[in-house]
Amino acid sequence: EAGVTQSPTHLIKTRGQQATLRCSPISGHTSVYWYQQALGLGLQFLLWYDEGEERNRGNFPPRFSGRQFPNYSSELNVNALELEDSALYLCASSLRQGVSTNEKLFFGSGTQLSVL
Amino acid sequence: KQEVTQIPAALSVPEGENLVLNCSFTDSAIYNLQWFRQDPGKGLTSLLLIQSSQREQTSGRLNASLDKSSGRSTLYIAASQPGDSATYLCAVKESNYQLIWGAGTKLIIKP
């Protein structure tokens, strides 16, 4: 069974451009999470989608946005890119929260975004 | 506000040694605590999940303990191997289902 897949693996953009990152969860998982991991820093929570709706949002500006599609895959969009947006962006999926509070998270390998 | 701390930030030990990684949290009202490993430039792999009602979980050479009252968890790695070299992160799940992460311990096992 396929794990969480993210594309692209690497993405190079210039300041002011837009970036779109994609994530496909494990089959049967309805919750998708996005995290930012800047070099040397811990994971920062960005967004949580479940059943097509945004359930929670981290402390990031509105230019970070996303959506979840009917097949539960997800996109993260970053508009007006800034140099400090350079980071590894990780997607994780789980079974729907609320069914159990002890659902494990499964992570993809990430998209390394470099803003020049 | 929940804060999760991992000490030490980095650890280097010779192959074969047993070792302990520490994780502390400030608010004991958690659903569970999870330990992950992350290899350089890669995603995270879930190692162990301890529910709030549990004291420990074991998987192979790994054993994780949880003491909610003192806000502490340890990850014990027995007979360490070079392949164990990675960054180990702990995270606690709060009542709003959000995970609060520690900054990780970078572990190097020297052959």
JSON list of C-alpha atoms in Angstrom, two decimals, chain A residues 21-104:
[
{"chain": "A", "resi": 21, "resn": "LEU", "atom": "CA", "xyz": [2.69, 21.82, -3.20]},
{"chain": "A", "resi": 22, "resn": "ARG", "atom": "CA", "xyz": [0.68, 18.63, -3.45]},
{"chain": "A", "resi": 23, "resn": "CYS", "atom": "CA", "xyz": [-0.02, 15.75, -1.11]},
{"chain": "A", "resi": 24, "resn": "SER", "atom": "CA", "xyz": [-1.80, 12.43, -1.49]},
{"chain": "A", "resi": 25, "resn": "PRO", "atom": "CA", "xyz": [-2.73, 10.74, 1.79]},
{"chain": "A", "resi": 26, "resn": "ILE", "atom": "CA", "xyz": [-2.74, 7.06, 2.54]},
{"chain": "A", "resi": 27, "resn": "SER", "atom": "CA", "xyz": [-5.83, 5.39, 1.16]},
{"chain": "A", "resi": 28, "resn": "GLY", "atom": "CA", "xyz": [-8.63, 5.61, 3.70]},
{"chain": "A", "resi": 29, "resn": "HIS", "atom": "CA", "xyz": [-7.16, 8.58, 5.53]},
{"chain": "A", "resi": 30, "resn": "THR", "atom": "CA", "xyz": [-9.34, 11.68, 5.53]},
{"chain": "A", "resi": 31, "resn": "SER", "atom": "CA", "xyz": [-7.19, 14.02, 7.62]},
{"chain": "A", "resi": 32, "resn": "VAL", "atom": "CA", "xyz": [-4.27, 15.87, 6.06]},
{"chain": "A", "resi": 33, "resn": "TYR", "atom": "CA", "xyz": [-1.84, 18.09, 7.92]},
{"chain": "A", "resi": 34, "resn": "TRP", "atom": "CA", "xyz": [0.75, 20.51, 6.60]},
{"chain": "A", "resi": 35, "resn": "TYR", "atom": "CA", "xyz": [3.90, 21.45, 8.50]},
{"chain": "A", "resi": 36, "resn": "GLN", "atom": "CA", "xyz": [6.81, 23.77, 7.81]},
{"chain": "A", "resi": 37, "resn": "GLN", "atom": "CA", "xyz": [10.28, 22.78, 8.93]},
{"chain": "A", "resi": 38, "resn": "ALA", "atom": "CA", "xyz": [12.81, 25.53, 8.44]},
{"chain": "A", "resi": 39, "resn": "LEU", "atom": "CA", "xyz": [16.49, 24.65, 8.70]},
{"chain": "A", "resi": 40, "resn": "GLY", "atom": "CA", "xyz": [17.44, 24.11, 12.32]},
{"chain": "A", "resi": 41, "resn": "LEU", "atom": "CA", "xyz": [13.92, 24.72, 13.61]},
{"chain": "A", "resi": 42, "resn": "GLY", "atom": "CA", "xyz": [11.17, 22.41, 14.83]},
{"chain": "A", "resi": 43, "resn": "LEU", "atom": "CA", "xyz": [8.01, 21.55, 12.99]},
{"chain": "A", "resi": 44, "resn": "GLN", "atom": "CA", "xyz": [5.57, 24.42, 12.73]},
{"chain": "A", "resi": 45, "resn": "PHE", "atom": "CA", "xyz": [1.93, 23.51, 12.18]},
{"chain": "A", "resi": 46, "resn": "LEU", "atom": "CA", "xyz": [0.40, 25.16, 9.12]},
{"chain": "A", "resi": 47, "resn": "LEU", "atom": "CA", "xyz": [-3.00, 23.66, 8.30]},
{"chain": "A", "resi": 48, "resn": "TRP", "atom": "CA", "xyz": [-5.27, 20.74, 9.06]},
{"chain": "A", "resi": 49, "resn": "TYR", "atom": "CA", "xyz": [-7.92, 19.50, 6.64]},
{"chain": "A", "resi": 50, "resn": "ASP", "atom": "CA", "xyz": [-10.46, 16.83, 7.32]},
{"chain": "A", "resi": 51, "resn": "GLU", "atom": "CA", "xyz": [-13.35, 15.69, 5.17]},
{"chain": "A", "resi": 52, "resn": "GLY", "atom": "CA", "xyz": [-12.71, 18.55, 2.77]},
{"chain": "A", "resi": 53, "resn": "GLU", "atom": "CA", "xyz": [-12.82, 21.32, 5.35]},
{"chain": "A", "resi": 54, "resn": "GLU", "atom": "CA", "xyz": [-10.14, 23.39, 7.05]},
{"chain": "A", "resi": 55, "resn": "ARG", "atom": "CA", "xyz": [-10.26, 22.37, 10.71]},
{"chain": "A", "resi": 56, "resn": "ASN", "atom": "CA", "xyz": [-7.44, 24.39, 12.16]},
{"chain": "A", "resi": 57, "resn": "ARG", "atom": "CA", "xyz": [-4.75, 26.80, 11.13]},
{"chain": "A", "resi": 58, "resn": "GLY", "atom": "CA", "xyz": [-1.36, 27.62, 12.59]},
{"chain": "A", "resi": 59, "resn": "ASN", "atom": "CA", "xyz": [0.12, 31.04, 13.17]},
{"chain": "A", "resi": 60, "resn": "PHE", "atom": "CA", "xyz": [0.97, 31.82, 9.54]},
{"chain": "A", "resi": 61, "resn": "PRO", "atom": "CA", "xyz": [-0.05, 34.76, 7.33]},
{"chain": "A", "resi": 62, "resn": "PRO", "atom": "CA", "xyz": [-3.01, 34.43, 4.92]},
{"chain": "A", "resi": 63, "resn": "ARG", "atom": "CA", "xyz": [-0.68, 34.01, 1.94]},
{"chain": "A", "resi": 64, "resn": "PHE", "atom": "CA", "xyz": [-0.36, 30.42, 3.14]},
{"chain": "A", "resi": 65, "resn": "SER", "atom": "CA", "xyz": [-3.52, 28.66, 2.07]},
{"chain": "A", "resi": 66, "resn": "GLY", "atom": "CA", "xyz": [-4.68, 25.32, 0.85]},
{"chain": "A", "resi": 67, "resn": "ARG", "atom": "CA", "xyz": [-7.52, 23.03, 0.12]},
{"chain": "A", "resi": 68, "resn": "GLN", "atom": "CA", "xyz": [-8.55, 19.42, 0.27]},
{"chain": "A", "resi": 69, "resn": "PHE", "atom": "CA", "xyz": [-10.17, 17.70, -2.67]},
{"chain": "A", "resi": 70, "resn": "PRO", "atom": "CA", "xyz": [-13.02, 15.15, -2.65]},
{"chain": "A", "resi": 71, "resn": "ASN", "atom": "CA", "xyz": [-10.45, 12.33, -2.93]},
{"chain": "A", "resi": 72, "resn": "TYR", "atom": "CA", "xyz": [-8.78, 13.75, 0.22]},
{"chain": "A", "resi": 73, "resn": "SER", "atom": "CA", "xyz": [-5.62, 14.83, -1.56]},
{"chain": "A", "resi": 74, "resn": "SER", "atom": "CA", "xyz": [-4.50, 18.32, -0.67]},
{"chain": "A", "resi": 75, "resn": "GLU", "atom": "CA", "xyz": [-2.72, 21.36, -2.02]},
{"chain": "A", "resi": 76, "resn": "LEU", "atom": "CA", "xyz": [-0.72, 23.95, -0.14]},
{"chain": "A", "resi": 77, "resn": "ASN", "atom": "CA", "xyz": [-0.37, 27.30, -1.85]},
{"chain": "A", "resi": 78, "resn": "VAL", "atom": "CA", "xyz": [2.10, 29.95, -0.82]},
{"chain": "A", "resi": 79, "resn": "ASN", "atom": "CA", "xyz": [1.64, 33.33, -2.46]},
{"chain": "A", "resi": 80, "resn": "ALA", "atom": "CA", "xyz": [4.06, 36.25, -2.67]},
{"chain": "A", "resi": 81, "resn": "LEU", "atom": "CA", "xyz": [7.00, 34.06, -1.68]},
{"chain": "A", "resi": 82, "resn": "GLU", "atom": "CA", "xyz": [9.57, 35.49, 0.70]},
{"chain": "A", "resi": 83, "resn": "LEU", "atom": "CA", "xyz": [13.12, 34.30, 1.32]},
{"chain": "A", "resi": 84, "resn": "GLU", "atom": "CA", "xyz": [12.17, 33.02, 4.78]},
{"chain": "A", "resi": 85, "resn": "ASP", "atom": "CA", "xyz": [9.61, 30.67, 3.24]},
{"chain": "A", "resi": 86, "resn": "SER", "atom": "CA", "xyz": [12.51, 28.44, 2.24]},
{"chain": "A", "resi": 87, "resn": "ALA", "atom": "CA", "xyz": [11.94, 25.22, 4.18]},
{"chain": "A", "resi": 88, "resn": "LEU", "atom": "CA", "xyz": [10.97, 21.59, 4.03]},
{"chain": "A", "resi": 89, "resn": "TYR", "atom": "CA", "xyz": [7.19, 21.31, 3.82]},
{"chain": "A", "resi": 90, "resn": "LEU", "atom": "CA", "xyz": [5.83, 18.10, 5.22]},
{"chain": "A", "resi": 91, "resn": "CYS", "atom": "CA", "xyz": [2.43, 16.59, 4.72]},
{"chain": "A", "resi": 92, "resn": "ALA", "atom": "CA", "xyz": [0.97, 13.99, 7.05]},
{"chain": "A", "resi": 93, "resn": "SER", "atom": "CA", "xyz": [-2.24, 12.00, 7.01]},
{"chain": "A", "resi": 94, "resn": "SER", "atom": "CA", "xyz": [-4.29, 10.06, 9.51]},
{"chain": "A", "resi": 95, "resn": "LEU", "atom": "CA", "xyz": [-7.67, 8.50, 9.95]},
{"chain": "A", "resi": 96, "resn": "ARG", "atom": "CA", "xyz": [-10.37, 10.99, 10.85]},
{"chain": "A", "resi": 97, "resn": "GLN", "atom": "CA", "xyz": [-9.74, 12.61, 14.20]},
{"chain": "A", "resi": 98, "resn": "GLY", "atom": "CA", "xyz": [-12.57, 12.12, 16.63]},
{"chain": "A", "resi": 99, "resn": "VAL", "atom": "CA", "xyz": [-13.00, 8.48, 15.75]},
{"chain": "A", "resi": 100, "resn": "SER", "atom": "CA", "xyz": [-10.08, 7.97, 18.05]},
{"chain": "A", "resi": 101, "resn": "THR", "atom": "CA", "xyz": [-7.72, 10.35, 19.75]},
{"chain": "A", "resi": 102, "resn": "ASN", "atom": "CA", "xyz": [-4.86, 7.94, 19.20]},
{"chain": "A", "resi": 103, "resn": "GLU", "atom": "CA", "xyz": [-4.54, 7.89, 15.46]},
{"chain": "A", "resi": 104, "resn": "LYS", "atom": "CA", "xyz": [-0.94, 7.82, 14.30]}
]
